[in-house]
Amino acid sequence: MAATAGCGKAPTLRSGAYSLQHNGKSRSYILRVPDDYDDTRQHRLVFGFHWLNGTATDVATGQRDVWSHYGLQRLADNTAIFVAPQGLDNGWADSGGEDVTLVDTIINRIESDLCVDTAQLFAVGFSYGGAMSNALACARPGVFRAVAVQSGAQLSGCGGGTQPIAYLGVHGLRDNVPAISPGRTPRDRFVRANGCTAQNPPEPSQGSLSHRVTTCSGRQPGYPVAWAAFDEGHIAAPQDGATGDSGSRTWVPAEVWRFFTQFTSPTPSPSPSPSPSPSPSPSPSPSPSPSPSASSSASPSPSASPSPTPGTGACRVSYTTNAWNTGLTAAIKITYAGSTALNGWAPRFILSPGQVVTSGWNAVYNPAGGAVTATNVAHNANLAAGAAIDIGFQATHTGDTASPAAFTLNGSSCTTA
């Protein structure tokens, strides 16, 4: 795990509503910090995305003891930080990627002030919020450890989707908002990305009012794909043996929390994505009926030095790139602006969607896409105050050759030249 800049200092962020300017627009989110928050302990960070025409308030405060943050806040028992962003026009169109980059901005703001385990970020959402969680699985697989997509589909786009991420899909057989077939499509994308064997996951029969969970482990250790199908419609809190939403009797929150909490730091290093295997044969799509209720690869690894010292000063970054049809090389110069020498360094940055590191020099790059950490190798672990390091990598791309964003060094923000 990597400590954030907020570790070890008194926080200024508290539970409550916050606003910011992003992409020329006023955006907002609601933050929930544990009642017994400890700035020396690294916390999970969980994003919850509302449904179409829902709000951040619906996610953050609905039936507080039972259904706040889709029932996960109660199960977390003060062990996690929760954030509920507000979508534009109460939705998640993610036009031009602006909702994904909003999440980047919120993460940076929270990590600079609160103590977060950077290997323990999660996203969950229902309906349109599930689509937004899926968009993050595609675009930020190196930032988020796992996502849970409840009754969602690919409505918010998918910039990427070729790198492994732990993925849980939850969908009703009789859903007619997105039917179950479009819900299977993003699941199958990560079946391929995670290296799962082609399969036809079993689903409960109509009329059973039950659910069934199937998990594939794949060829990427630590990156399962789980599918939880249930016999109901477009509802967020199904229960076995009865119809309709039930915040108190639903099995979904426990299933999501169990899926998230199975992962411990550090995040496993995924091997290069395998050649796609055939998608699982989808189960026959049942005739929908109205729902009872509806809420509208890294380079070869030289020996690395011990974990770098967290929370040391900032840096200045210059970045040059040479791109061609489907590839690019990047040279990065990082000048350390702190006053105390570092024994171990690990700059972190976010690659543009579709960029995948294939090889690198003077550092170990992990993971290959999304939020990448470049960890020193044994011979260059020491970085004196005011000194500079030159690192670089080669990557493939799908058209976006933009420079990396959101540079940090050992948890502290950097400026870009």
Short mmCIF file of C-alpha atoms in Angstrom, two decimals:
data_model
loop_
_atom_site.label_atom_id
_atom_site.label_comp_id
_atom_site.label_asym_id
_atom_site.label_seq_id
_atom_site.Cartn_x
_atom_site.Cartn_y
_atom_site.Cartn_z
CA MET A 1 0.00 0.00 0.00
CA ALA A 2 1.06 3.61 -0.48
CA ALA A 3 0.39 6.31 2.10
CA THR A 4 -1.25 9.49 0.88
CA ALA A 5 -0.22 13.04 1.75
CA GLY A 6 -3.08 13.20 4.25
CA CYS A 7 -1.58 10.52 6.47
CA GLY A 8 -0.15 11.82 9.71
CA LYS A 9 -1.70 15.28 9.62
CA ALA A 10 -4.82 16.84 11.07
CA PRO A 11 -7.52 16.82 8.38
CA THR A 12 -9.47 19.82 7.15
CA LEU A 13 -12.11 17.71 5.39
CA ARG A 14 -15.03 16.55 7.49
CA SER A 15 -18.25 14.72 6.73
CA GLY A 16 -20.47 17.00 4.68
CA ALA A 17 -21.17 18.48 1.26
CA TYR A 18 -18.40 20.03 -0.87
CA SER A 19 -18.33 21.85 -4.19
CA LEU A 20 -15.64 22.51 -6.77
CA GLN A 21 -15.18 23.86 -10.27
CA HIS A 22 -14.44 21.22 -12.87
CA ASN A 23 -14.36 21.58 -16.65
CA GLY A 24 -15.87 25.05 -16.25
CA LYS A 25 -18.84 23.71 -14.27
CA SER A 26 -19.85 23.68 -10.65
CA ARG A 27 -19.75 20.12 -9.33
CA SER A 28 -20.37 18.70 -5.87
CA TYR A 29 -20.02 15.62 -3.71
CA ILE A 30 -20.92 14.43 -0.21
CA LEU A 31 -18.15 13.04 1.98
CA ARG A 32 -18.55 10.64 4.90
CA VAL A 33 -15.50 10.32 7.17
CA PRO A 34 -15.45 7.68 9.95
CA ASP A 35 -16.60 9.00 13.32
CA ASP A 36 -13.34 7.78 14.88
CA TYR A 37 -11.12 8.79 11.97
CA ASP A 38 -7.43 8.12 12.69
CA ASP A 39 -4.90 10.00 10.53
CA THR A 40 -2.29 7.29 11.14
CA ARG A 41 -4.40 4.50 9.64
CA GLN A 42 -4.90 4.10 5.90
CA HIS A 43 -8.58 3.79 4.99
CA ARG A 44 -10.53 2.27 2.14
CA LEU A 45 -12.13 4.87 -0.12
CA VAL A 46 -15.51 3.95 -1.62
CA PHE A 47 -17.36 5.93 -4.30
CA GLY A 48 -21.13 5.53 -4.58
CA PHE A 49 -22.91 6.75 -7.75
CA HIS A 50 -26.62 7.57 -7.85
CA TRP A 51 -29.15 6.38 -10.42
CA LEU A 52 -30.80 8.48 -13.14
CA ASN A 53 -32.71 11.34 -11.51
CA GLY A 54 -31.26 10.34 -8.16
CA THR A 55 -28.90 12.53 -6.14
CA ALA A 56 -25.77 12.30 -4.05
CA THR A 57 -28.00 12.90 -1.03
CA ASP A 58 -30.03 9.80 -1.90
CA VAL A 59 -26.85 7.72 -1.82
CA ALA A 60 -25.30 9.33 1.25
CA THR A 61 -28.28 9.60 3.57
CA GLY A 62 -31.02 7.20 2.46
CA GLN A 63 -32.23 5.17 5.44
CA ARG A 64 -28.92 5.97 7.11
CA ASP A 65 -28.57 2.90 9.32
CA VAL A 66 -29.63 0.48 6.59
CA TRP A 67 -29.12 1.83 3.09
CA SER A 68 -26.59 4.68 3.27
CA HIS A 69 -24.08 4.24 0.44
CA TYR A 70 -26.00 1.21 -0.82
CA GLY A 71 -25.85 -0.37 2.63
CA LEU A 72 -22.04 -0.39 2.74
CA GLN A 73 -21.53 2.38 5.31
CA ARG A 74 -23.20 0.28 8.01
CA LEU A 75 -21.16 -2.80 7.08
CA ALA A 76 -17.91 -0.81 7.01
CA ASP A 77 -18.40 0.12 10.67
CA ASN A 78 -16.19 3.22 10.53
CA THR A 79 -13.37 1.53 8.59
CA ALA A 80 -13.84 3.35 5.26
CA ILE A 81 -14.25 6.82 3.78
CA PHE A 82 -17.29 7.20 1.52
CA VAL A 83 -17.94 9.76 -1.20
CA ALA A 84 -21.11 10.31 -3.25
CA PRO A 85 -20.59 12.62 -6.25
CA GLN A 86 -23.48 14.46 -7.91
CA GLY A 87 -24.00 13.83 -11.62
CA LEU A 88 -24.78 16.53 -14.15
CA ASP A 89 -28.53 16.69 -14.80
CA ASN A 90 -28.77 13.89 -12.22
CA GLY A 91 -27.07 11.47 -14.59
CA TRP A 92 -23.68 10.16 -15.69
CA ALA A 93 -23.31 10.83 -19.42
CA ASP A 94 -19.53 11.31 -18.92
CA SER A 95 -19.39 13.54 -22.01
CA GLY A 96 -15.79 13.84 -23.13
CA GLY A 97 -14.75 11.90 -20.03
CA GLU A 98 -15.66 14.79 -17.72
CA ASP A 99 -17.20 12.56 -15.04
CA VAL A 100 -14.16 10.26 -14.97
CA THR A 101 -11.83 13.24 -14.58
CA LEU A 102 -14.15 14.67 -11.90
CA VAL A 103 -13.51 11.47 -9.95
CA ASP A 104 -9.75 12.01 -10.46
CA THR A 105 -10.07 15.50 -9.00
CA ILE A 106 -12.08 14.33 -6.01
CA ILE A 107 -9.59 11.53 -5.32
CA ASN A 108 -6.67 13.96 -5.39
CA ARG A 109 -8.48 16.32 -3.04
CA ILE A 110 -9.35 13.59 -0.55
CA GLU A 111 -5.94 11.88 -0.67
CA SER A 112 -4.14 15.17 -0.07
CA ASP A 113 -6.10 15.72 3.15
CA LEU A 114 -7.12 12.28 4.46
CA CYS A 115 -5.21 9.05 5.04
CA VAL A 116 -6.20 6.66 2.25
CA ASP A 117 -4.86 3.29 1.17
CA THR A 118 -4.28 3.90 -2.55
CA ALA A 119 -4.62 0.16 -3.24
CA GLN A 120 -8.11 0.07 -1.72
CA LEU A 121 -10.34 2.29 -3.87
CA PHE A 122 -13.77 0.97 -4.87
CA ALA A 123 -16.83 2.10 -6.83
CA VAL A 124 -20.45 0.99 -6.66
CA GLY A 125 -23.61 2.25 -8.28
CA PHE A 126 -27.12 1.29 -9.33
CA SER A 127 -28.58 1.73 -12.85
CA TYR A 128 -26.93 4.86 -14.36
CA GLY A 129 -24.62 4.83 -11.33
CA GLY A 130 -23.69 1.25 -12.22
CA ALA A 131 -22.86 2.45 -15.73
CA MET A 132 -20.55 5.09 -14.18
CA SER A 133 -18.84 2.42 -12.07
CA ASN A 134 -18.34 0.42 -15.27
CA ALA A 135 -16.83 3.50 -16.97
CA LEU A 136 -14.27 3.73 -14.15
CA ALA A 137 -13.49 0.02 -14.50
CA CYS A 138 -12.66 0.73 -18.16
CA ALA A 139 -10.78 4.01 -17.74
CA ARG A 140 -9.15 3.71 -14.29
CA PRO A 141 -8.31 0.02 -13.66
CA GLY A 142 -5.07 1.03 -11.97
CA VAL A 143 -6.85 3.47 -9.64
CA PHE A 144 -9.79 1.34 -8.52
CA ARG A 145 -9.22 -2.12 -7.05
CA ALA A 146 -12.75 -3.34 -7.75
CA VAL A 147 -16.16 -2.14 -8.89
CA ALA A 148 -19.71 -3.33 -8.32
CA VAL A 149 -22.16 -2.64 -11.15
CA GLN A 150 -25.76 -3.02 -9.99
CA SER A 151 -28.36 -3.23 -12.79
CA GLY A 152 -26.09 -1.22 -15.06
CA ALA A 153 -24.95 -1.30 -18.68
CA GLN A 154 -22.49 0.54 -20.88
CA LEU A 155 -24.29 3.89 -20.78
CA SER A 156 -21.41 6.11 -19.62
CA GLY A 157 -18.92 4.90 -22.21
CA CYS A 158 -15.85 2.73 -21.82
CA GLY A 159 -12.50 4.40 -22.45
CA GLY A 160 -10.22 1.38 -22.31
CA GLY A 161 -11.59 -1.84 -20.88
CA THR A 162 -8.60 -4.01 -21.75
CA GLN A 163 -6.83 -4.05 -18.37
CA PRO A 164 -7.84 -6.35 -15.50
CA ILE A 165 -9.91 -5.13 -12.58
CA ALA A 166 -12.00 -7.07 -10.08
CA TYR A 167 -15.58 -6.83 -11.33
CA LEU A 168 -18.91 -7.71 -9.72
CA GLY A 169 -22.09 -7.48 -11.78
CA VAL A 170 -25.54 -7.66 -10.15
CA HIS A 171 -28.59 -7.82 -12.45
CA GLY A 172 -32.24 -8.86 -12.45
CA LEU A 173 -33.56 -11.44 -14.89
CA ARG A 174 -36.71 -9.37 -15.44
CA ASP A 175 -35.04 -5.96 -15.62
CA ASN A 176 -36.53 -3.89 -18.45
CA VAL A 177 -34.59 -0.64 -17.90
CA PRO A 178 -31.42 -2.07 -19.08
CA ALA A 179 -32.38 -5.69 -19.78
CA ILE A 180 -30.04 -8.34 -18.48
CA SER A 181 -28.41 -8.90 -21.88
CA PRO A 182 -26.80 -5.40 -22.00
CA GLY A 183 -25.81 -6.01 -18.38
CA ARG A 184 -23.89 -9.10 -19.42
CA THR A 185 -21.95 -7.19 -22.09
CA PRO A 186 -19.61 -5.21 -19.76
CA ARG A 187 -19.25 -8.33 -17.59
CA ASP A 188 -17.99 -10.24 -20.61
CA ARG A 189 -15.52 -7.48 -21.43
CA PHE A 190 -13.77 -8.08 -18.10
CA VAL A 191 -14.09 -11.84 -18.42
CA ARG A 192 -11.76 -11.38 -21.38
CA ALA A 193 -9.53 -8.71 -19.81
CA ASN A 194 -9.09 -10.75 -16.61
CA GLY A 195 -8.33 -13.94 -18.49
CA CYS A 196 -11.33 -15.96 -17.36
CA THR A 197 -12.22 -19.16 -19.16
CA ALA A 198 -15.25 -18.94 -21.43
CA GLN A 199 -18.32 -19.97 -19.50
CA ASN A 200 -22.08 -19.83 -19.35
CA PRO A 201 -22.69 -18.76 -15.75
CA PRO A 202 -25.87 -20.28 -14.28
CA GLU A 203 -28.72 -17.98 -13.36
CA PRO A 204 -31.85 -18.62 -11.27
CA SER A 205 -35.07 -19.52 -12.96
CA GLN A 206 -37.89 -17.04 -13.37
CA GLY A 207 -40.41 -17.34 -10.59
CA SER A 208 -37.84 -18.58 -8.08
CA LEU A 209 -37.39 -15.16 -6.39
CA SER A 210 -33.83 -16.19 -5.64
CA HIS A 211 -30.32 -15.16 -6.63
CA ARG A 212 -27.22 -17.00 -7.75
CA VAL A 213 -23.59 -15.86 -7.66
CA THR A 214 -20.92 -17.30 -9.96
CA THR A 215 -17.24 -16.29 -9.83
CA CYS A 216 -14.37 -16.92 -12.22
CA SER A 217 -10.80 -16.42 -11.02
CA GLY A 218 -9.17 -16.27 -14.44
CA ARG A 219 -5.49 -16.23 -15.29
CA GLN A 220 -4.95 -12.92 -13.46
CA PRO A 221 -4.54 -13.75 -9.74
CA GLY A 222 -6.57 -11.39 -7.61
CA TYR A 223 -8.81 -10.18 -10.43
CA PRO A 224 -12.03 -12.22 -10.31
CA VAL A 225 -15.22 -11.55 -12.21
CA ALA A 226 -18.38 -12.30 -10.23
CA TRP A 227 -21.94 -12.39 -11.59
CA ALA A 228 -24.94 -12.19 -9.28
CA ALA A 229 -28.20 -12.73 -11.18
CA PHE A 230 -31.52 -12.49 -9.36
CA ASP A 231 -35.15 -13.15 -10.24
CA GLU A 232 -36.65 -9.66 -10.13
CA GLY A 233 -36.78 -6.41 -12.10
CA HIS A 234 -34.97 -3.07 -12.00
CA ILE A 235 -34.48 -2.74 -8.26
CA ALA A 236 -31.45 -1.98 -6.12
CA ALA A 237 -32.28 -4.08 -3.06
CA PRO A 238 -33.81 -7.43 -4.08
CA GLN A 239 -34.60 -10.02 -1.43
CA ASP A 240 -34.94 -13.77 -1.73
CA GLY A 241 -38.44 -15.17 -1.40
CA ALA A 242 -40.30 -11.88 -1.84
CA THR A 243 -40.80 -9.14 -4.41
CA GLY A 244 -39.75 -5.50 -4.31
CA ASP A 245 -36.95 -3.43 -2.80
CA SER A 246 -36.00 -4.26 0.77
CA GLY A 247 -33.29 -2.20 2.40
CA SER A 248 -33.23 -4.37 5.52
CA ARG A 249 -33.56 -7.87 4.04
CA THR A 250 -31.64 -7.59 0.80
CA TRP A 251 -28.57 -9.75 0.24
CA VAL A 252 -26.82 -7.26 -2.10
CA PRO A 253 -24.84 -5.04 0.35
CA ALA A 254 -23.26 -8.05 2.07
CA GLU A 255 -22.32 -9.53 -1.31
CA VAL A 256 -20.73 -6.26 -2.48
CA TRP A 257 -18.88 -5.67 0.79
CA ARG A 258 -17.60 -9.26 0.82
CA PHE A 259 -16.35 -8.80 -2.74
CA PHE A 260 -14.56 -5.53 -1.90
CA THR A 261 -13.01 -6.62 1.39
CA GLN A 262 -11.46 -9.83 0.04
CA PHE A 263 -8.67 -7.68 -1.39
CA THR A 264 -5.73 -6.65 0.75
CA SER A 265 -2.75 -4.42 0.02
CA PRO A 266 -0.62 -4.43 -1.95
CA THR A 267 -2.55 -4.87 -5.18
CA PRO A 268 -1.25 -7.88 -7.16
CA SER A 269 0.79 -6.97 -10.21
CA PRO A 270 -1.21 -8.08 -13.24
CA SER A 271 0.65 -9.87 -15.98
CA PRO A 272 0.21 -8.65 -19.56
CA SER A 273 -3.40 -8.98 -20.64
CA PRO A 274 -3.97 -12.38 -22.27
CA SER A 275 -5.33 -12.79 -25.75
CA PRO A 276 -9.08 -12.47 -25.57
CA SER A 277 -10.93 -15.69 -25.03
CA PRO A 278 -14.49 -16.10 -26.24
CA SER A 279 -17.07 -14.35 -24.13
CA PRO A 280 -19.29 -16.58 -22.04
CA SER A 281 -22.34 -17.66 -23.95
CA PRO A 282 -25.09 -15.47 -22.59
CA SER A 283 -28.02 -17.14 -20.95
CA PRO A 284 -31.26 -16.71 -22.89
CA SER A 285 -32.70 -13.29 -22.16
CA PRO A 286 -36.09 -13.65 -20.49
CA SER A 287 -39.07 -11.67 -21.66
CA PRO A 288 -39.00 -8.55 -19.50
CA SER A 289 -41.91 -7.53 -17.37
CA PRO A 290 -42.34 -4.20 -15.58
CA SER A 291 -40.40 -4.08 -12.38
CA PRO A 292 -42.37 -3.60 -9.17
CA SER A 293 -40.37 -0.46 -8.51
CA ALA A 294 -37.72 1.36 -10.47
CA SER A 295 -35.36 4.09 -9.47
CA SER A 296 -35.59 6.34 -12.25
CA SER A 297 2.11 -4.65 -18.61
CA ALA A 298 4.74 -3.52 -16.70
CA SER A 299 8.44 -3.76 -17.61
CA PRO A 300 10.57 -6.64 -16.28
CA SER A 301 11.06 -6.06 -12.57
CA PRO A 302 14.60 -5.35 -11.38
CA SER A 303 15.05 -5.58 -7.64
CA ALA A 304 13.36 -2.63 -6.02
CA SER A 305 14.33 -1.01 -2.75
CA PRO A 306 12.07 -1.02 0.33
CA SER A 307 8.86 0.99 0.35
CA PRO A 308 9.60 4.71 -0.07
CA THR A 309 9.17 7.19 2.73
CA PRO A 310 5.67 8.70 2.47
CA GLY A 311 4.59 12.28 2.72
CA THR A 312 7.84 13.99 1.71
CA GLY A 313 7.93 17.20 -0.32
CA ALA A 314 6.65 17.90 -3.80
CA CYS A 315 8.40 17.86 -7.15
CA ARG A 316 8.55 19.49 -10.59
CA VAL A 317 7.88 17.32 -13.62
CA SER A 318 8.76 17.77 -17.27
CA TYR A 319 7.42 15.32 -19.80
CA THR A 320 8.23 14.80 -23.49
CA THR A 321 6.71 12.24 -25.81
CA ASN A 322 7.24 10.83 -29.28
CA ALA A 323 4.12 9.19 -30.71
CA TRP A 324 3.35 7.18 -33.82
CA ASN A 325 0.32 5.26 -35.12
CA THR A 326 -0.31 3.00 -32.13
CA GLY A 327 2.69 3.61 -29.90
CA LEU A 328 4.63 6.24 -28.03
CA THR A 329 7.72 6.72 -25.90
CA ALA A 330 7.76 9.05 -22.92
CA ALA A 331 10.69 10.66 -21.13
CA ILE A 332 9.96 12.04 -17.65
CA LYS A 333 12.28 14.25 -15.62
CA ILE A 334 11.29 14.64 -11.97
CA THR A 335 13.09 17.25 -9.87
CA TYR A 336 12.64 16.63 -6.16
CA ALA A 337 11.75 19.84 -4.33
CA GLY A 338 11.90 18.53 -0.77
CA SER A 339 14.53 19.41 1.80
CA THR A 340 15.28 15.88 3.06
CA ALA A 341 16.85 13.12 0.97
CA LEU A 342 14.58 10.24 -0.05
CA ASN A 343 15.51 6.62 0.51
CA GLY A 344 13.13 5.15 -2.02
CA TRP A 345 10.84 7.05 -4.39
CA ALA A 346 7.64 6.23 -6.24
CA PRO A 347 6.06 8.87 -8.48
CA ARG A 348 2.45 8.17 -9.39
CA PHE A 349 0.57 9.47 -12.42
CA ILE A 350 -2.57 8.74 -14.45
CA LEU A 351 -2.27 7.68 -18.07
CA SER A 352 -4.86 8.72 -20.64
CA PRO A 353 -7.47 6.08 -21.53
CA GLY A 354 -6.11 3.48 -23.94
CA GLN A 355 -2.44 3.99 -23.05
CA VAL A 356 -0.70 0.82 -21.83
CA VAL A 357 2.94 0.64 -20.69
CA THR A 358 4.85 -2.14 -22.47
CA SER A 359 8.39 -1.48 -21.22
CA GLY A 360 10.31 1.12 -19.24
CA TRP A 361 13.64 2.22 -17.86
CA ASN A 362 15.09 3.38 -14.52
CA ALA A 363 11.92 2.29 -12.65
CA VAL A 364 9.40 -0.52 -12.27
CA TYR A 365 6.00 0.46 -13.68
CA ASN A 366 2.87 -1.02 -12.13
CA PRO A 367 0.15 -1.42 -13.23
CA ALA A 368 0.46 -0.98 -16.99
CA GLY A 369 -2.48 1.40 -17.36
CA GLY A 370 -4.65 3.84 -15.44
CA ALA A 371 -2.92 5.13 -12.30
CA VAL A 372 0.68 3.98 -12.68
CA THR A 373 3.32 3.95 -9.95
CA ALA A 374 6.97 4.07 -11.08
CA THR A 375 9.02 2.56 -8.25
CA ASN A 376 12.78 3.04 -8.09
CA VAL A 377 15.13 0.13 -8.75
CA ALA A 378 17.88 -0.84 -6.33
CA HIS A 379 20.69 1.21 -7.85
CA ASN A 380 18.85 4.55 -7.86
CA ALA A 381 16.82 4.44 -4.64
CA ASN A 382 18.50 7.45 -3.03
CA LEU A 383 17.33 10.89 -4.19
CA ALA A 384 18.99 13.93 -2.70
CA ALA A 385 17.16 17.20 -2.02
CA GLY A 386 17.06 19.24 -5.22
CA ALA A 387 18.22 16.32 -7.37
CA ALA A 388 16.47 15.03 -10.46
CA ILE A 389 15.64 11.57 -11.78
CA ASP A 390 15.14 10.63 -15.42
CA ILE A 391 12.75 7.79 -16.12
CA GLY A 392 10.68 6.75 -19.09
CA PHE A 393 8.57 4.14 -20.75
CA GLN A 394 7.22 2.86 -24.03
CA ALA A 395 3.48 2.38 -24.41
CA THR A 396 0.75 1.54 -26.86
CA HIS A 397 -2.25 3.82 -27.35
CA THR A 398 -5.62 3.86 -29.07
CA GLY A 399 -5.47 7.44 -30.32
CA ASP A 400 -5.08 9.51 -27.16
CA THR A 401 -1.40 10.50 -26.78
CA ALA A 402 -1.91 13.13 -24.08
CA SER A 403 0.62 13.50 -21.29
CA PRO A 404 0.03 11.79 -17.92
CA ALA A 405 -1.91 13.74 -15.33
CA ALA A 406 -2.01 14.18 -11.55
CA PHE A 407 1.68 13.56 -10.76
CA THR A 408 2.55 12.86 -7.13
CA LEU A 409 5.83 11.86 -5.50
CA ASN A 410 5.56 9.62 -2.42
CA GLY A 411 2.05 10.93 -1.85
CA SER A 412 2.70 14.66 -2.37
CA SER A 413 1.45 16.61 -5.37
CA CYS A 414 3.86 17.79 -8.07
CA THR A 415 3.75 20.65 -10.55
CA THR A 416 4.18 20.09 -14.26
CA ALA A 417 6.54 22.23 -16.28
#
